[in-house]
Coordinates of C-alpha atoms in Angstrom, one line a residue:
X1 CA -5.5 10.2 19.8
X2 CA -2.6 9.0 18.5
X3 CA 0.3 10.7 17.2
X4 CA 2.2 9.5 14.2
X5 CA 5.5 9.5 13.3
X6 CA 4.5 12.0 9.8
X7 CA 2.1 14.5 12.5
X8 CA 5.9 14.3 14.6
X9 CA 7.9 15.6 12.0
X10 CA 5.8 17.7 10.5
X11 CA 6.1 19.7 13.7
X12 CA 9.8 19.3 13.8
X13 CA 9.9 20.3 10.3
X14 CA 8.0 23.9 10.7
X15 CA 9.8 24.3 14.2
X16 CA 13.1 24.1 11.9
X17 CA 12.3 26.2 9.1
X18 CA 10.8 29.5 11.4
X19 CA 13.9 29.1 13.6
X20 CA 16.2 28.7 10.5
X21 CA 13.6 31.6 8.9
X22 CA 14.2 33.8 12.4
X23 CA 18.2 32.9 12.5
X24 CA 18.6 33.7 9.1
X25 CA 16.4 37.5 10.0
X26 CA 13.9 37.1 6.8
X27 CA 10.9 39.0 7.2
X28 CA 7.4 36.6 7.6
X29 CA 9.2 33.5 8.7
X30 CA 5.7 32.4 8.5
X31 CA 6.3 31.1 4.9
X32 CA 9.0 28.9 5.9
X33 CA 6.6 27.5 7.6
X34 CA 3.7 27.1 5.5
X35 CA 5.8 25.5 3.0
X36 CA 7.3 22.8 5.2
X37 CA 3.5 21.7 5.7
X38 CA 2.8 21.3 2.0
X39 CA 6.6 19.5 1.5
X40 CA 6.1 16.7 3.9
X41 CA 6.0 13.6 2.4
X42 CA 5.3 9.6 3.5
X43 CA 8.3 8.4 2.5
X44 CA 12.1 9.5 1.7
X45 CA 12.0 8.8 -1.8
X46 CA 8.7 11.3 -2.3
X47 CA 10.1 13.5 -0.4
X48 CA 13.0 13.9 -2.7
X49 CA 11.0 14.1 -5.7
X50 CA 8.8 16.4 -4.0
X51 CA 11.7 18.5 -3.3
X52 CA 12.6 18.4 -7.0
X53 CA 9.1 19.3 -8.0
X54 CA 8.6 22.2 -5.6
X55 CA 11.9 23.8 -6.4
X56 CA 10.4 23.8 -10.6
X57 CA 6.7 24.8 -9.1
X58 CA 8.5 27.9 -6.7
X59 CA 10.5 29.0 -9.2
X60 CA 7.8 29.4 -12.0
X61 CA 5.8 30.7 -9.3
X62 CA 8.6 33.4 -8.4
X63 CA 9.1 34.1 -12.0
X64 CA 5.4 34.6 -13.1
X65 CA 4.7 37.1 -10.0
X66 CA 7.8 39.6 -10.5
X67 CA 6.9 39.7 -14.6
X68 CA 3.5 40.3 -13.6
X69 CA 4.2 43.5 -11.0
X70 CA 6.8 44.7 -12.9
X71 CA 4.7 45.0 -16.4
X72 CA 1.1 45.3 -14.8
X73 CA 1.5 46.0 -11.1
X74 CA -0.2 44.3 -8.0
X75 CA -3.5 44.6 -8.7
X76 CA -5.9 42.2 -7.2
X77 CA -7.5 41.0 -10.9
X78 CA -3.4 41.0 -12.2
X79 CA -3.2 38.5 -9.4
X80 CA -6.1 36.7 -9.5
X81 CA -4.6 35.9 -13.5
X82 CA -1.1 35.2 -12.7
X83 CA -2.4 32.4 -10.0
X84 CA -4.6 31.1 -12.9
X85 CA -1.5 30.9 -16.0
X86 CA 0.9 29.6 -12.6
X87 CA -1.9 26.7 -11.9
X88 CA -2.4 25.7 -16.0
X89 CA 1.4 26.1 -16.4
X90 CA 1.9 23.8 -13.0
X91 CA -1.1 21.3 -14.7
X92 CA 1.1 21.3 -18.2
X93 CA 4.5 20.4 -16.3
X94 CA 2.6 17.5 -14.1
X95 CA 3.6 19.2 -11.1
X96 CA 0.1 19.1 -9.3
X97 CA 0.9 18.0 -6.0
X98 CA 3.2 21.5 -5.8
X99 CA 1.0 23.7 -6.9
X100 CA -0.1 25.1 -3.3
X101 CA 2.9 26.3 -2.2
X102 CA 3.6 27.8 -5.8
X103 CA 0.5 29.7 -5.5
X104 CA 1.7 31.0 -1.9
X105 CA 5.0 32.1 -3.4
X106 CA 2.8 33.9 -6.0
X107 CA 0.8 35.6 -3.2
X108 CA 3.2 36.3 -0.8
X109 CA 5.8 38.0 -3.4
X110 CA 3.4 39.9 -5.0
X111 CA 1.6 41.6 -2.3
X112 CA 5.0 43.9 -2.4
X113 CA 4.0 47.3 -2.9
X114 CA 7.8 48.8 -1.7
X115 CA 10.7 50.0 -4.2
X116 CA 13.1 47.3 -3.8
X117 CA 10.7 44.5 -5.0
X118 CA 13.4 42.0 -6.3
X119 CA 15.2 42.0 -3.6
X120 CA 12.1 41.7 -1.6
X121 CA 11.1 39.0 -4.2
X122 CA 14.2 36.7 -4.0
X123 CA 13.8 37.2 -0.1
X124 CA 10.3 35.5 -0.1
X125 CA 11.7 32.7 -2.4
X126 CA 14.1 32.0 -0.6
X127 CA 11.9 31.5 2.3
X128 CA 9.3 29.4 0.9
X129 CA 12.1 27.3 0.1
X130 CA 13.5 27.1 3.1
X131 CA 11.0 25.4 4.4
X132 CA 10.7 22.8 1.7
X133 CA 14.7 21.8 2.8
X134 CA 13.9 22.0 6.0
X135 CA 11.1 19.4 5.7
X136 CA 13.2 17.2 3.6
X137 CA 15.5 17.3 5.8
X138 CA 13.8 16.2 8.7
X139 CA 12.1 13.5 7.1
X140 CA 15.6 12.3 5.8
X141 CA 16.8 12.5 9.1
X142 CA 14.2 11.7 12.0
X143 CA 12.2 8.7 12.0
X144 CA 12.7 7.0 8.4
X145 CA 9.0 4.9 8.1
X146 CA 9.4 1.3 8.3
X147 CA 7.2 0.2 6.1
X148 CA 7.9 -3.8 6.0
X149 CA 7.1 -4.4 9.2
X150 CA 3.6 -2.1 8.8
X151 CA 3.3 -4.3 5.4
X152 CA 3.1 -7.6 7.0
X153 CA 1.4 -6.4 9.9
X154 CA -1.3 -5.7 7.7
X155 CA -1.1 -8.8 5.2
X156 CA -1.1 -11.1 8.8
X157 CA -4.1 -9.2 10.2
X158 CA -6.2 -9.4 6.9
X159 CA -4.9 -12.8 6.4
X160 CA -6.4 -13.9 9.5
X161 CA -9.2 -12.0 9.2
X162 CA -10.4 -13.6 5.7
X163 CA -9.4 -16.9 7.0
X164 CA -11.2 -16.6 10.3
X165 CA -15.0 -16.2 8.2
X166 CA -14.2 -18.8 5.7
X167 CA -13.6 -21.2 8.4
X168 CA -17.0 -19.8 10.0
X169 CA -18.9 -20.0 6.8
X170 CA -18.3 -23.6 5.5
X171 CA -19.1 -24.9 9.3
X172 CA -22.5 -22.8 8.6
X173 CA -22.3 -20.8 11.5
X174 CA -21.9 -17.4 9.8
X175 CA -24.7 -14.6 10.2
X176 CA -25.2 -13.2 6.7
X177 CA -25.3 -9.8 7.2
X178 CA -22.3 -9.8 9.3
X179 CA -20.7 -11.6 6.4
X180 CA -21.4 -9.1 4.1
X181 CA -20.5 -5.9 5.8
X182 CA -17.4 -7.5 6.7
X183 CA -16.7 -8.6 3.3
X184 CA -17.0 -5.2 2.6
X185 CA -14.7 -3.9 5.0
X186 CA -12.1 -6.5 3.8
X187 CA -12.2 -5.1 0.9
X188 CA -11.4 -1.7 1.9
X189 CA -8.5 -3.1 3.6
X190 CA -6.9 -4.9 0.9
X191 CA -7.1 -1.6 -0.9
X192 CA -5.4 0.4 1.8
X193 CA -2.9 -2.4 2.0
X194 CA -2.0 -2.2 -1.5
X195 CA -1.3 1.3 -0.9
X196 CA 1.1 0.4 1.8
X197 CA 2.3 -2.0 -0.6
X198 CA 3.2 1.1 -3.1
X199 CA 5.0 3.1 0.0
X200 CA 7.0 -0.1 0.8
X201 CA 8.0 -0.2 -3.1
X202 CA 9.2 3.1 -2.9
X203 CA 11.8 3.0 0.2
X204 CA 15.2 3.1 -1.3
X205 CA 17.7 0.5 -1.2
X206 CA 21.4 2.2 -1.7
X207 CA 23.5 -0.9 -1.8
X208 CA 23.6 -3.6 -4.2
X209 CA 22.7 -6.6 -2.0
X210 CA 20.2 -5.0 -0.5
X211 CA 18.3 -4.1 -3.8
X212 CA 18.4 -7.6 -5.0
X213 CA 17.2 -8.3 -2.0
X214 CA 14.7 -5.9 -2.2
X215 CA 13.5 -6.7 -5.6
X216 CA 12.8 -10.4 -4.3
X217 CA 11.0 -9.5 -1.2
X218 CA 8.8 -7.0 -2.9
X219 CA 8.2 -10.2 -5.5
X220 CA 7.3 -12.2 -2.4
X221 CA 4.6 -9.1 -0.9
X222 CA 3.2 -9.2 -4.1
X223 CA 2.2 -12.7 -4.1
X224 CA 0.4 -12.9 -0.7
X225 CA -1.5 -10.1 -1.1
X226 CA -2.5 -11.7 -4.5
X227 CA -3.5 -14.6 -2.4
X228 CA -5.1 -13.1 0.3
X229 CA -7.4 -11.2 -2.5
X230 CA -7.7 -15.0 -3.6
X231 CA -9.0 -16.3 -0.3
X232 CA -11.1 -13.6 -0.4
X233 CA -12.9 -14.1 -4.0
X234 CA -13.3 -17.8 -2.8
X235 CA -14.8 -16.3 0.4
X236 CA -17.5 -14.0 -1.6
X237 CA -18.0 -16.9 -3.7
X238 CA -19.3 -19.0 -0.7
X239 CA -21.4 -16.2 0.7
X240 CA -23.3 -15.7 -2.7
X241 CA -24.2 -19.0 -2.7
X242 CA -24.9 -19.4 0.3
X243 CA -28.1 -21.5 -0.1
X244 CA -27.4 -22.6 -3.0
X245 CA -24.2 -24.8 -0.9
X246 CA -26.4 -25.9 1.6
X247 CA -28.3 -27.7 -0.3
X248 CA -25.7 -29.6 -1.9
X249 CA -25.1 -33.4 -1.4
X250 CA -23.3 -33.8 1.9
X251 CA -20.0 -35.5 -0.4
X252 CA -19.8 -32.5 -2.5
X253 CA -20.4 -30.5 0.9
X254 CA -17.6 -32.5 2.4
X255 CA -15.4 -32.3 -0.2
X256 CA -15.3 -28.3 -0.1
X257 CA -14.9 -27.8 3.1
X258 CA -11.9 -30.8 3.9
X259 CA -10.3 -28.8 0.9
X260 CA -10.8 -25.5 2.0
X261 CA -9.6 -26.6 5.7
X262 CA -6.7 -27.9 4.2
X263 CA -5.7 -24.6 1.4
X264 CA -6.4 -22.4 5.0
X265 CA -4.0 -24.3 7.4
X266 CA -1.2 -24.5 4.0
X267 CA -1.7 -20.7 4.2
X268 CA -1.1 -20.0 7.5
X269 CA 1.6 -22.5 7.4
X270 CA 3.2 -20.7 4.4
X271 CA 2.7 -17.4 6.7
X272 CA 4.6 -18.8 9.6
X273 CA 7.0 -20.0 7.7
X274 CA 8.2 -16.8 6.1
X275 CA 8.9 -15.4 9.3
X276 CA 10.9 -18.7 10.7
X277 CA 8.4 -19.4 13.6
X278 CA 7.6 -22.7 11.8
X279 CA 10.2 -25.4 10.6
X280 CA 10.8 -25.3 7.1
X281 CA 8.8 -28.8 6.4
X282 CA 9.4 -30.3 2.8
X283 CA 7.0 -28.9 0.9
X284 CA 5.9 -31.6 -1.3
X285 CA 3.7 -33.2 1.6
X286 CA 1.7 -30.3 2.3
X287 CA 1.7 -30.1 -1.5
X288 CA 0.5 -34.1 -1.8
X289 CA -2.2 -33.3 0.6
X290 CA -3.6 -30.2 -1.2
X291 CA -3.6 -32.2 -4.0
X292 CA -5.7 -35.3 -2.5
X293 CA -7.8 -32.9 -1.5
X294 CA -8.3 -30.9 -5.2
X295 CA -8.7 -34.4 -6.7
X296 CA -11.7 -35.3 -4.6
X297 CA -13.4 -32.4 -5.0
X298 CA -13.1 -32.3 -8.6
X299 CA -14.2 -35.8 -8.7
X300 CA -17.7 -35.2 -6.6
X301 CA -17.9 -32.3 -8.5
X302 CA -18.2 -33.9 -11.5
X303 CA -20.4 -36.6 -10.1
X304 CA -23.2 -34.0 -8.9
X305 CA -22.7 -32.2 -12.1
X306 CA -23.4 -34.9 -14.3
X307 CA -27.3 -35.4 -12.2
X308 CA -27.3 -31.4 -12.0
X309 CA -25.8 -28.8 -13.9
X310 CA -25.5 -26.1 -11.3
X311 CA -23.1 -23.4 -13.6
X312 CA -22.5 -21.6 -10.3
X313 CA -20.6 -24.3 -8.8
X314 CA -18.1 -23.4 -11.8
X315 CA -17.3 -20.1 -9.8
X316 CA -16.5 -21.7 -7.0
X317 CA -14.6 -25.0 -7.7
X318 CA -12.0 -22.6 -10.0
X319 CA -11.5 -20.1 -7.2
X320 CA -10.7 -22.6 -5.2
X321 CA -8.0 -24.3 -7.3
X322 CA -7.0 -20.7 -8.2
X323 CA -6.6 -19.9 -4.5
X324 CA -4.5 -23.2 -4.2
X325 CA -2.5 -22.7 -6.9
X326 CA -1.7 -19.3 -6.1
X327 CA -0.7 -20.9 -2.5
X328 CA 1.8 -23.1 -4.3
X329 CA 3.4 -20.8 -6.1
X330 CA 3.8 -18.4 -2.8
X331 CA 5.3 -21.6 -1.4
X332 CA 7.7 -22.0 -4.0
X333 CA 8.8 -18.1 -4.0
X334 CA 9.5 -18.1 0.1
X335 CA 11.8 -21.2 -0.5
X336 CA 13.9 -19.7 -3.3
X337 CA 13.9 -16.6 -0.9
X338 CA 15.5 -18.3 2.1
X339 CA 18.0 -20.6 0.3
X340 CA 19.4 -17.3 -1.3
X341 CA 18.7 -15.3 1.7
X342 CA 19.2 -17.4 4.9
X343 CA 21.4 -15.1 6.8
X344 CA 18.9 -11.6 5.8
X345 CA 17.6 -9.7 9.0
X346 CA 13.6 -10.1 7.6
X347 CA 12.7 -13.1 9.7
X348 CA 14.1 -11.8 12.7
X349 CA 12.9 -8.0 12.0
X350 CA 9.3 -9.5 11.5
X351 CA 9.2 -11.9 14.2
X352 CA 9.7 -10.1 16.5
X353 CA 7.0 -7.5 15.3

């Protein structure tokens, strides 16, 4: 089992808020606790607007709960509605990720039966948000996530992984039903990595320079996931049509797989280059090459289309140039980036991942 660096703070979190809770004497520290749970976010930026959101969702919460003992008392139904107006109320606002802990502050300030019940009230409040600081403060603190190196991680790894079958699949030595659960699972990754993608987006930059820079790299993530998704239509493509490819004329045949080779070795090229473990060739050769390669293949396409008119190969000859296109403009982006960027800490940060 391994332990993450959100299941780490979370424990420093509620270790914080009972001993701030215990230090502080309020009755139940238990609260404190609870709340830091609910509080902990991914990122520092979420956590922040959770905080904002939890202080709006505990203080309607709070508010809702004393109005509803002091006018109808504490009994179970009285509850059971206040909870319900708290959760539409919560629902109206767009504060849905909050609405746990409100609820808690709602049950744990009106299960009061005592004389003093606003001072007892503010005490609970002020315990439940205790914890939500106490959270936010740890994950301010300990442990920011580092989600650029986790983002290319993953881009490389599915990358490579796509590549890996394509390469497989034009040499025919792919099993199809391997192929297909594994095109299955690629695509479960790509959707997790776009998600990564989103927590990446949403670490904060505080100076200038570094938010420019920023905006540019997040640019640059944004175009090789788009062309590993690319690499992957082209790859679904080929496994459709499986049969249908193998019983093409050996040029046509030929054709896609010396252009493929060559759009798969430009993208790992491209990959390696990013990160400086590759010399910074001139791109117009590689581009040249591509380009030979595109030509041909359009040209026996057209050839066996004008004996056969096999739509399907439609699919695949424009995935293909969209995939290389695609590759060309990444190209282009990671050049601007490193003649406006040279001296940035990414290539060495990533590289040494």
């Amino acid at each position: 089992m391994k332990l993450g660096a959100r299941i780490f703070k979370t424990g420093i979190a509620v270790t914080l808020a009972l001993f701030l809770a215990s230090l502080l004497h309020f009755p139940s520290p238990v609260f404190a606790g609870i709340s830091a749970v609910f509080a902990m976010q991914p990122t520092i930026y979420r956590s922040y607007l959770s905080l904002i959101e939890q202080v709006q969702a505990n203080i309607i919460g709070a508010a809702f709960a004393i109005i509803a003992v002091l006018l109808f008392g504490r009994d179970p139904f009285i509850i059971g509605l206040t909870l319900m107006i708290v959760i539409a109320l919560c629902l109206k606002m767009r504060l849905e990720s909050t609405i746990s802990v409100a609820l808690v502050t709602v049950i744990a300030i009106m299960e009061y039966t005592d004389r003093e019940f606003i001072k007892f009230a503010v005490i609970r409040f002020s315990t439940i948000m205790l914890g939500v600081f106490a959270a936010f403060i740890v994950n301010l603190i300990f442990l920011p996530p580092k989600y650029e190196k986790r983002l290319y991680a993953q881009i490389n790894e599915n990358t490579e992984n796509i590549l890996k079958w394509i390469r497989i699949h034009i040499r025919h030595a792919s099993e199809h039903h391997i192929l297909k659960e594994d095109i299955e699972k690629m695509k479960e990754d790509m959707t997790k990595l776009e998600h990564l993608y989103l927590m990446y987006k949403e670490e904060r930059t505080y100076s200038r320079k570094n938010r420019f820079q920023k905006s540019r790299k997040l640019v640059l993530y944004r175009q090789m996931i788009v062309v590993a998704n690319r690499a992957l239509d082209t790859l679904k493509i080929l496994h459709r049509f499986e049969n249908e490819l193998y019983h093409m004329p050996l040029e046509l045949q030929q054709a896609i797989r010396s252009q493929l080779d060559s759009l798969l070795h430009y993208h790992e090229q491209i990959l390696l280059k990013f990160i400086g473990k590759t010399k910074c060739h001139p791109r117009t050769e590689t581009v040249m090459e591509t380009h030979q390669e595109r030509t041909r293949l359009i040209e026996a396409f057209y050839a066996h289309h004008q004996q056969k008119n096999e739509y399907y190969l439609f699919s695949l000859i424009g995935a293909i140039i969209d995939y290389s296109e695609q590759l060309e403009h990444l190209d282009k982006l990671i050049d601007s980036f490193q003649h406006y960027h040279h001296d940035a800490a990414l290539v060495k940060n990533l590289a040494s991942h």
